[in-house]
mmCIF file of N, CA, C and O and ligand atoms in Angstrom:
data_model
loop_
_atom_site.group_PDB
_atom_site.id
_atom_site.type_symbol
_atom_site.label_atom_id
_atom_site.label_comp_id
_atom_site.label_asym_id
_atom_site.label_seq_id
_atom_site.Cartn_x
_atom_site.Cartn_y
_atom_site.Cartn_z
ATOM 1 N N MET A 2 124.576 115.639 11.839
ATOM 2 C CA MET A 2 124.166 115.244 13.037
ATOM 3 C C MET A 2 122.776 114.440 13.004
ATOM 4 O O MET A 2 121.828 114.905 12.096
ATOM 5 N N LYS A 3 122.472 113.180 13.682
ATOM 6 C CA LYS A 3 121.244 112.435 13.346
ATOM 7 C C LYS A 3 120.556 112.094 14.489
ATOM 8 O O LYS A 3 121.270 111.236 15.449
ATOM 9 N N ALA A 4 119.442 112.613 14.590
ATOM 10 C CA ALA A 4 118.865 112.057 15.958
ATOM 11 C C ALA A 4 117.359 111.380 15.368
ATOM 12 O O ALA A 4 117.051 111.561 14.407
ATOM 13 N N VAL A 5 117.128 109.995 16.070
ATOM 14 C CA VAL A 5 116.055 109.513 15.365
ATOM 15 C C VAL A 5 114.914 109.150 16.471
ATOM 16 O O VAL A 5 115.016 109.340 17.886
ATOM 17 N N ASN A 6 113.842 109.332 16.143
ATOM 18 C CA ASN A 6 112.612 108.827 17.101
ATOM 19 C C ASN A 6 112.598 107.706 17.550
ATOM 20 O O ASN A 6 112.122 106.902 16.827
ATOM 21 N N MET A 7 112.966 107.351 18.568
ATOM 22 C CA MET A 7 112.970 105.862 19.100
ATOM 23 C C MET A 7 111.639 105.251 19.113
ATOM 24 O O MET A 7 111.332 103.997 19.230
ATOM 25 N N MET A 8 110.701 106.137 19.335
ATOM 26 C CA MET A 8 109.365 105.743 19.438
ATOM 27 C C MET A 8 108.734 105.118 18.202
ATOM 28 O O MET A 8 107.922 104.142 18.306
ATOM 29 N N GLU A 9 109.373 105.349 17.145
ATOM 30 C CA GLU A 9 108.843 105.089 15.768
ATOM 31 C C GLU A 9 109.280 103.438 15.746
ATOM 32 O O GLU A 9 108.250 102.748 15.141
ATOM 33 N N SER A 10 110.586 103.201 15.953
ATOM 34 C CA SER A 10 110.785 101.533 15.674
ATOM 35 C C SER A 10 110.010 100.921 16.936
ATOM 36 O O SER A 10 109.637 99.733 16.677
ATOM 37 N N PHE A 11 109.839 101.357 17.878
ATOM 38 C CA PHE A 11 109.066 100.808 18.992
ATOM 39 C C PHE A 11 107.512 100.358 18.650
ATOM 40 O O PHE A 11 107.344 99.276 18.604
ATOM 41 N N VAL A 12 107.057 101.464 18.111
ATOM 42 C CA VAL A 12 105.539 101.547 17.559
ATOM 43 C C VAL A 12 105.564 100.614 16.576
ATOM 44 O O VAL A 12 104.308 99.496 16.576
ATOM 45 N N HIS A 13 106.443 100.617 15.351
ATOM 46 C CA HIS A 13 106.698 99.928 14.391
ATOM 47 C C HIS A 13 106.531 98.188 14.789
ATOM 48 O O HIS A 13 105.877 97.529 14.372
ATOM 49 N N ASP A 14 107.392 97.760 15.687
ATOM 50 C CA ASP A 14 107.605 96.584 16.164
ATOM 51 C C ASP A 14 106.350 96.028 17.000
ATOM 52 O O ASP A 14 105.941 95.083 16.564
ATOM 53 N N VAL A 15 105.714 96.917 17.669
ATOM 54 C CA VAL A 15 104.352 96.334 18.543
ATOM 55 C C VAL A 15 103.278 96.468 17.436
ATOM 56 O O VAL A 15 102.707 95.184 17.431
ATOM 57 N N ILE A 16 103.324 97.015 16.471
ATOM 58 C CA ILE A 16 102.042 96.731 15.243
ATOM 59 C C ILE A 16 102.423 95.713 14.662
ATOM 60 O O ILE A 16 101.470 94.779 14.206
ATOM 61 N N GLU A 17 103.531 95.445 14.235
ATOM 62 C CA GLU A 17 104.006 94.179 13.485
ATOM 63 C C GLU A 17 103.540 92.889 14.149
ATOM 64 O O GLU A 17 103.023 91.980 13.598
ATOM 65 N N ARG A 18 103.996 93.113 15.898
ATOM 66 C CA ARG A 18 103.758 91.885 16.368
ATOM 67 C C ARG A 18 102.214 91.685 16.655
ATOM 68 O O ARG A 18 101.686 90.588 16.898
ATOM 69 N N ASN A 19 101.436 92.707 16.592
ATOM 70 C CA ASN A 19 100.028 92.616 16.939
ATOM 71 C C ASN A 19 98.969 92.783 16.106
ATOM 72 O O ASN A 19 97.642 92.641 16.449
ATOM 73 N N TRP A 20 99.382 93.060 14.765
ATOM 74 C CA TRP A 20 98.627 93.159 13.594
ATOM 75 C C TRP A 20 97.492 92.555 13.511
ATOM 76 O O TRP A 20 96.243 92.744 13.225
ATOM 77 N N GLU A 21 97.797 90.931 13.554
ATOM 78 C CA GLU A 21 96.260 90.239 13.265
ATOM 79 C C GLU A 21 95.465 90.317 14.389
ATOM 80 O O GLU A 21 94.144 90.213 14.147
ATOM 81 N N ASP A 22 95.823 90.541 15.659
ATOM 82 C CA ASP A 22 94.815 90.801 16.721
ATOM 83 C C ASP A 22 93.836 91.982 16.745
ATOM 84 O O ASP A 22 93.042 92.029 17.245
ATOM 85 N N LEU A 23 94.364 92.934 16.079
ATOM 86 C CA LEU A 23 93.704 93.998 15.743
ATOM 87 C C LEU A 23 92.339 94.053 14.885
ATOM 88 O O LEU A 23 91.554 94.677 14.899
ATOM 89 N N ASN A 24 92.294 92.631 14.202
ATOM 90 C CA ASN A 24 91.291 92.336 13.387
ATOM 91 C C ASN A 24 90.843 93.580 12.496
ATOM 92 O O ASN A 24 89.597 93.791 12.390
ATOM 93 N N MET A 25 91.825 94.113 11.784
ATOM 94 C CA MET A 25 91.504 95.232 10.864
ATOM 95 C C MET A 25 90.811 94.633 9.430
ATOM 96 O O MET A 25 90.824 93.662 9.220
ATOM 97 N N PRO A 26 89.766 95.362 9.497
ATOM 98 C CA PRO A 26 88.933 95.009 8.095
ATOM 99 C C PRO A 26 89.772 94.872 6.732
ATOM 100 O O PRO A 26 89.378 94.417 5.735
ATOM 101 N N CYS A 27 90.786 95.986 6.661
ATOM 102 C CA CYS A 27 91.671 95.941 5.504
ATOM 103 C C CYS A 27 93.336 95.674 6.100
ATOM 104 O O CYS A 27 93.399 96.739 7.034
ATOM 105 N N SER A 28 93.995 95.073 5.786
ATOM 106 C CA SER A 28 95.250 95.023 5.776
ATOM 107 C C SER A 28 96.456 95.730 5.067
ATOM 108 O O SER A 28 97.541 95.430 5.160
ATOM 109 N N CYS A 29 95.942 96.646 4.134
ATOM 110 C CA CYS A 29 96.817 96.988 2.999
ATOM 111 C C CYS A 29 97.938 97.899 3.518
ATOM 112 O O CYS A 29 97.721 98.359 4.969
ATOM 113 N N ASP A 30 98.994 98.437 2.714
ATOM 114 C CA ASP A 30 99.910 99.104 3.621
ATOM 115 C C ASP A 30 99.356 100.565 3.719
ATOM 116 O O ASP A 30 99.943 101.093 4.759
ATOM 117 N N VAL A 31 98.348 100.871 3.199
ATOM 118 C CA VAL A 31 98.052 102.325 3.281
ATOM 119 C C VAL A 31 97.270 102.392 4.687
ATOM 120 O O VAL A 31 97.608 103.095 5.793
ATOM 121 N N CYS A 32 96.506 101.095 5.330
ATOM 122 C CA CYS A 32 95.790 101.475 6.398
ATOM 123 C C CYS A 32 97.024 101.129 7.337
ATOM 124 O O CYS A 32 96.939 101.621 8.519
ATOM 125 N N LYS A 33 97.954 100.372 7.267
ATOM 126 C CA LYS A 33 98.983 99.874 8.288
ATOM 127 C C LYS A 33 99.634 101.343 8.510
ATOM 128 O O LYS A 33 100.054 101.377 9.814
ATOM 129 N N SER A 34 100.300 102.078 7.565
ATOM 130 C CA SER A 34 101.085 103.352 7.693
ATOM 131 C C SER A 34 100.144 104.418 8.600
ATOM 132 O O SER A 34 100.420 105.111 9.215
ATOM 133 N N ASP A 35 98.667 104.216 8.147
ATOM 134 C CA ASP A 35 97.855 105.216 8.952
ATOM 135 C C ASP A 35 97.898 105.032 10.260
ATOM 136 O O ASP A 35 97.597 105.823 11.028
ATOM 137 N N VAL A 36 97.689 103.356 10.641
ATOM 138 C CA VAL A 36 97.548 103.406 12.062
ATOM 139 C C VAL A 36 98.962 103.809 12.677
ATOM 140 O O VAL A 36 98.880 104.394 13.591
ATOM 141 N N PHE A 37 99.938 103.387 11.890
ATOM 142 C CA PHE A 37 101.343 103.808 12.451
ATOM 143 C C PHE A 37 101.673 105.222 12.614
ATOM 144 O O PHE A 37 101.957 105.641 13.631
ATOM 145 N N ALA A 38 101.054 106.115 11.781
ATOM 146 C CA ALA A 38 101.051 107.405 11.848
ATOM 147 C C ALA A 38 100.208 108.023 13.090
ATOM 148 O O ALA A 38 100.667 108.922 13.814
ATOM 149 N N LEU A 39 98.863 107.701 13.077
ATOM 150 C CA LEU A 39 97.877 107.848 14.213
ATOM 151 C C LEU A 39 98.584 107.680 15.335
ATOM 152 O O LEU A 39 98.516 108.502 16.514
ATOM 153 N N THR A 40 99.139 106.535 15.398
ATOM 154 C CA THR A 40 99.643 106.325 16.850
ATOM 155 C C THR A 40 100.740 106.938 17.268
ATOM 156 O O THR A 40 100.872 107.365 18.482
ATOM 157 N N LEU A 41 101.838 107.222 16.379
ATOM 158 C CA LEU A 41 102.701 108.318 16.741
ATOM 159 C C LEU A 41 102.310 109.505 17.044
ATOM 160 O O LEU A 41 102.906 110.160 18.028
ATOM 161 N N ASN A 42 101.181 110.016 16.477
ATOM 162 C CA ASN A 42 100.917 111.511 16.668
ATOM 163 C C ASN A 42 100.183 111.577 18.066
ATOM 164 O O ASN A 42 100.395 112.669 18.861
ATOM 165 N N ALA A 43 99.945 110.373 18.804
ATOM 166 C CA ALA A 43 99.197 110.191 20.066
ATOM 167 C C ALA A 43 100.293 109.960 21.143
ATOM 168 O O ALA A 43 100.032 110.349 22.245
ATOM 169 N N LEU A 44 101.654 109.622 20.582
ATOM 170 C CA LEU A 44 102.545 109.521 21.705
ATOM 171 C C LEU A 44 103.655 110.611 21.942
ATOM 172 O O LEU A 44 103.995 110.999 20.641
ATOM 173 N N PRO A 45 104.364 110.772 22.918
ATOM 174 C CA PRO A 45 105.267 111.661 22.888
ATOM 175 C C PRO A 45 106.575 111.228 22.295
ATOM 176 O O PRO A 45 106.879 109.979 22.481
ATOM 177 N N PRO A 46 107.210 111.910 21.371
ATOM 178 C CA PRO A 46 108.489 111.530 20.609
ATOM 179 C C PRO A 46 109.547 111.405 21.604
ATOM 180 O O PRO A 46 109.472 112.260 22.777
ATOM 181 N N ARG A 47 110.419 110.277 21.386
ATOM 182 C CA ARG A 47 111.459 110.240 22.301
ATOM 183 C C ARG A 47 112.876 110.188 21.323
ATOM 184 O O ARG A 47 113.288 109.114 20.658
ATOM 185 N N TYR A 48 113.514 111.486 21.252
ATOM 186 C CA TYR A 48 114.632 111.388 20.170
ATOM 187 C C TYR A 48 115.892 110.867 20.847
ATOM 188 O O TYR A 48 116.029 111.239 22.284
ATOM 189 N N ALA A 49 116.742 110.268 20.151
ATOM 190 C CA ALA A 49 118.256 109.899 20.687
ATOM 191 C C ALA A 49 118.849 109.841 19.601
ATOM 192 O O ALA A 49 118.734 109.792 18.111
ATOM 193 N N VAL A 50 120.291 110.172 19.753
ATOM 194 C CA VAL A 50 121.311 110.283 18.864
ATOM 195 C C VAL A 50 121.611 108.627 18.558
ATOM 196 O O VAL A 50 121.673 108.011 19.608
ATOM 197 N N THR A 51 121.860 108.493 17.419
ATOM 198 C CA THR A 51 121.936 107.065 17.066
ATOM 199 C C THR A 51 123.390 106.401 17.505
ATOM 200 O O THR A 51 124.457 106.784 16.947
ATOM 201 N N HIS A 52 123.557 105.559 18.259
ATOM 202 C CA HIS A 52 124.711 104.777 18.646
ATOM 203 C C HIS A 52 124.110 103.245 18.635
ATOM 204 O O HIS A 52 123.406 102.716 19.519
ATOM 205 N N ARG A 53 124.544 102.409 17.608
ATOM 206 C CA ARG A 53 123.894 101.198 17.483
ATOM 207 C C ARG A 53 123.538 100.431 18.688
ATOM 208 O O ARG A 53 122.223 100.303 18.759
ATOM 209 N N GLY A 54 124.554 99.982 19.444
ATOM 210 C CA GLY A 54 124.274 99.128 20.660
ATOM 211 C C GLY A 54 123.541 99.628 21.821
ATOM 212 O O GLY A 54 122.378 99.232 22.114
ATOM 213 N N ASP A 55 123.573 100.958 22.026
ATOM 214 C CA ASP A 55 123.053 101.801 22.772
ATOM 215 C C ASP A 55 121.609 101.976 22.555
ATOM 216 O O ASP A 55 120.834 101.804 23.543
ATOM 217 N N LEU A 56 121.233 101.832 21.197
ATOM 218 C CA LEU A 56 119.885 102.106 20.874
ATOM 219 C C LEU A 56 118.981 101.155 21.247
ATOM 220 O O LEU A 56 117.704 101.280 21.779
ATOM 221 N N TYR A 57 119.486 99.909 21.218
ATOM 222 C CA TYR A 57 118.630 98.593 21.698
ATOM 223 C C TYR A 57 118.270 98.961 23.419
ATOM 224 O O TYR A 57 116.963 98.599 23.464
ATOM 225 N N THR A 58 119.277 99.198 24.056
ATOM 226 C CA THR A 58 119.059 99.418 25.467
ATOM 227 C C THR A 58 117.840 100.294 25.614
ATOM 228 O O THR A 58 117.131 100.411 26.648
ATOM 229 N N ARG A 59 118.249 101.514 24.988
ATOM 230 C CA ARG A 59 117.120 102.701 25.160
ATOM 231 C C ARG A 59 115.730 102.230 24.986
ATOM 232 O O ARG A 59 114.593 102.820 25.601
ATOM 233 N N ILE A 60 115.658 101.514 23.872
ATOM 234 C CA ILE A 60 114.212 101.121 23.320
ATOM 235 C C ILE A 60 113.744 100.234 24.303
ATOM 236 O O ILE A 60 112.538 100.290 24.562
ATOM 237 N N GLN A 61 114.649 99.251 24.781
ATOM 238 C CA GLN A 61 113.890 98.258 26.044
ATOM 239 C C GLN A 61 113.738 99.189 27.302
ATOM 240 O O GLN A 61 112.521 98.845 27.586
ATOM 241 N N PHE A 62 114.161 100.336 27.634
ATOM 242 C CA PHE A 62 113.836 101.277 28.552
ATOM 243 C C PHE A 62 112.669 101.734 28.277
ATOM 244 O O PHE A 62 111.435 101.722 28.888
ATOM 245 N N LEU A 63 112.507 102.349 27.020
ATOM 246 C CA LEU A 63 111.208 103.006 26.636
ATOM 247 C C LEU A 63 109.906 102.016 26.630
ATOM 248 O O LEU A 63 108.839 102.343 27.102
ATOM 249 N N LYS A 64 110.179 100.878 26.240
ATOM 250 C CA LYS A 64 109.217 99.666 26.564
ATOM 251 C C LYS A 64 108.632 99.505 27.533
ATOM 252 O O LYS A 64 107.544 99.423 28.051
ATOM 253 N N GLU A 65 109.560 99.274 28.717
ATOM 254 C CA GLU A 65 108.907 99.368 30.169
ATOM 255 C C GLU A 65 108.188 100.392 30.460
ATOM 256 O O GLU A 65 107.485 100.427 31.157
ATOM 257 N N GLN A 66 108.492 101.739 30.115
ATOM 258 C CA GLN A 66 107.893 102.752 30.703
ATOM 259 C C GLN A 66 106.557 103.115 29.560
ATOM 260 O O GLN A 66 105.427 103.651 30.113
ATOM 261 N N PHE A 67 106.593 102.630 28.520
ATOM 262 C CA PHE A 67 105.307 103.039 27.580
ATOM 263 C C PHE A 67 104.526 101.934 26.838
ATOM 264 O O PHE A 67 103.714 102.196 25.962
ATOM 265 N N TYR A 68 104.980 100.891 27.251
ATOM 266 C CA TYR A 68 104.294 99.604 26.645
ATOM 267 C C TYR A 68 102.434 99.638 26.662
ATOM 268 O O TYR A 68 102.006 99.656 25.518
ATOM 269 N N THR A 69 102.250 100.016 27.664
ATOM 270 C CA THR A 69 100.453 99.974 27.712
ATOM 271 C C THR A 69 100.199 101.115 27.289
ATOM 272 O O THR A 69 99.099 101.118 26.244
ATOM 273 N N ASP A 70 100.639 102.295 27.194
ATOM 274 C CA ASP A 70 100.161 103.282 26.452
ATOM 275 C C ASP A 70 100.418 103.249 24.991
ATOM 276 O O ASP A 70 99.277 103.610 24.190
ATOM 277 N N VAL A 71 101.496 102.703 24.407
ATOM 278 C CA VAL A 71 101.474 102.301 23.056
ATOM 279 C C VAL A 71 100.438 101.383 22.604
ATOM 280 O O VAL A 71 99.738 101.689 21.459
ATOM 281 N N VAL A 72 100.109 100.390 23.206
ATOM 282 C CA VAL A 72 99.149 99.209 22.959
ATOM 283 C C VAL A 72 97.828 100.167 22.832
ATOM 284 O O VAL A 72 96.922 99.838 22.073
ATOM 285 N N ARG A 73 97.386 100.789 23.819
ATOM 286 C CA ARG A 73 96.259 101.550 23.929
ATOM 287 C C ARG A 73 95.966 102.344 22.556
ATOM 288 O O ARG A 73 95.047 102.506 21.972
ATOM 289 N N GLU A 74 97.240 103.341 22.442
ATOM 290 C CA GLU A 74 97.109 104.091 21.221
ATOM 291 C C GLU A 74 96.967 103.753 19.950
ATOM 292 O O GLU A 74 96.187 103.842 19.078
ATOM 293 N N ILE A 75 97.539 102.382 19.815
ATOM 294 C CA ILE A 75 97.386 101.559 18.631
ATOM 295 C C ILE A 75 96.126 100.745 18.237
ATOM 296 O O ILE A 75 95.534 100.954 17.273
ATOM 297 N N VAL A 76 95.356 100.454 19.526
ATOM 298 C CA VAL A 76 94.225 99.936 19.477
ATOM 299 C C VAL A 76 93.120 101.091 19.014
ATOM 300 O O VAL A 76 92.270 100.883 18.190
ATOM 301 N N ASN A 77 93.296 102.470 19.590
ATOM 302 C CA ASN A 77 92.416 103.676 19.124
ATOM 303 C C ASN A 77 92.697 104.166 17.726
ATOM 304 O O ASN A 77 91.811 104.319 17.176
ATOM 305 N N ALA A 78 93.895 104.062 17.266
ATOM 306 C CA ALA A 78 94.493 104.287 15.846
ATOM 307 C C ALA A 78 93.594 103.264 14.946
ATOM 308 O O ALA A 78 92.878 103.563 14.022
ATOM 309 N N ALA A 79 93.797 102.177 15.387
ATOM 310 C CA ALA A 79 93.164 100.963 14.581
ATOM 311 C C ALA A 79 91.724 101.187 14.483
ATOM 312 O O ALA A 79 90.956 100.987 13.221
ATOM 313 N N ARG A 80 90.932 101.558 15.388
ATOM 314 C CA ARG A 80 89.662 101.802 15.534
ATOM 315 C C ARG A 80 89.225 103.127 14.356
ATOM 316 O O ARG A 80 88.109 102.819 13.688
ATOM 317 N N VAL A 81 90.124 104.141 14.642
ATOM 318 C CA VAL A 81 89.723 105.285 13.765
ATOM 319 C C VAL A 81 90.011 104.617 12.229
ATOM 320 O O VAL A 81 89.090 105.080 11.495
ATOM 321 N N VAL A 82 91.037 104.141 11.875
ATOM 322 C CA VAL A 82 91.231 103.760 10.404
ATOM 323 C C VAL A 82 90.339 102.697 9.944
ATOM 324 O O VAL A 82 89.882 102.606 8.799
ATOM 325 N N ALA A 83 89.670 101.763 10.912
ATOM 326 C CA ALA A 83 89.090 100.883 10.300
ATOM 327 C C ALA A 83 87.479 101.388 10.231
ATOM 328 O O ALA A 83 86.733 100.985 9.256
ATOM 329 N N GLU A 84 87.027 102.457 10.970
ATOM 330 C CA GLU A 84 86.074 103.190 10.522
ATOM 331 C C GLU A 84 85.967 104.118 9.182
ATOM 332 O O GLU A 84 85.265 104.129 8.645
ATOM 333 N N LYS A 85 87.177 104.752 9.101
ATOM 334 C CA LYS A 85 87.392 105.804 8.095
ATOM 335 C C LYS A 85 88.871 105.406 7.500
ATOM 336 O O LYS A 85 89.642 106.331 7.808
ATOM 337 N N PRO A 86 88.937 104.297 6.306
ATOM 338 C CA PRO A 86 90.149 104.203 5.906
ATOM 339 C C PRO A 86 90.276 105.331 4.911
ATOM 340 O O PRO A 86 89.490 106.165 4.280
ATOM 341 N N LEU A 87 91.602 105.650 4.408
ATOM 342 C CA LEU A 87 92.119 106.592 3.776
ATOM 343 C C LEU A 87 91.559 106.679 2.143
ATOM 344 O O LEU A 87 91.769 107.246 1.458
ATOM 345 N N HIS A 88 91.491 105.189 1.823
ATOM 346 C CA HIS A 88 90.908 104.900 0.694
ATOM 347 C C HIS A 88 89.736 104.123 0.621
ATOM 348 O O HIS A 88 89.147 104.181 1.831
ATOM 349 N N ASP A 89 88.957 104.293 -0.715
ATOM 350 C CA ASP A 89 87.823 103.841 -0.741
ATOM 351 C C ASP A 89 87.726 102.334 -0.316
ATOM 352 O O ASP A 89 88.419 101.330 -0.788
ATOM 353 N N VAL A 90 86.588 101.787 0.042
ATOM 354 C CA VAL A 90 86.416 100.553 0.495
ATOM 355 C C VAL A 90 85.906 99.494 -0.500
ATOM 356 O O VAL A 90 85.012 99.760 -1.220
HETATM 357 ZN ZN1 LIG B 110 93.256 99.384 3.462
#
């Protein structure tokens, strides 16, 4: 049995689309993944069993409900990572 956290693909998508606007001092994979992880920790997981076509519809639904929250949490996470990156500056 396989369930996926739909919030993951949703957050990933929003980060990719808005990464430039976050004006991060560093854009390496470590910082990006850190923003991704921190954002997911701040949001409720939304698990679903994978059915290909169905998943897209569900993510769209999630988007309507959580878009504002997701953007807000990404901005918060980006601020934390910008101030304290996991690696040496
Ligand atoms: Zn970095």
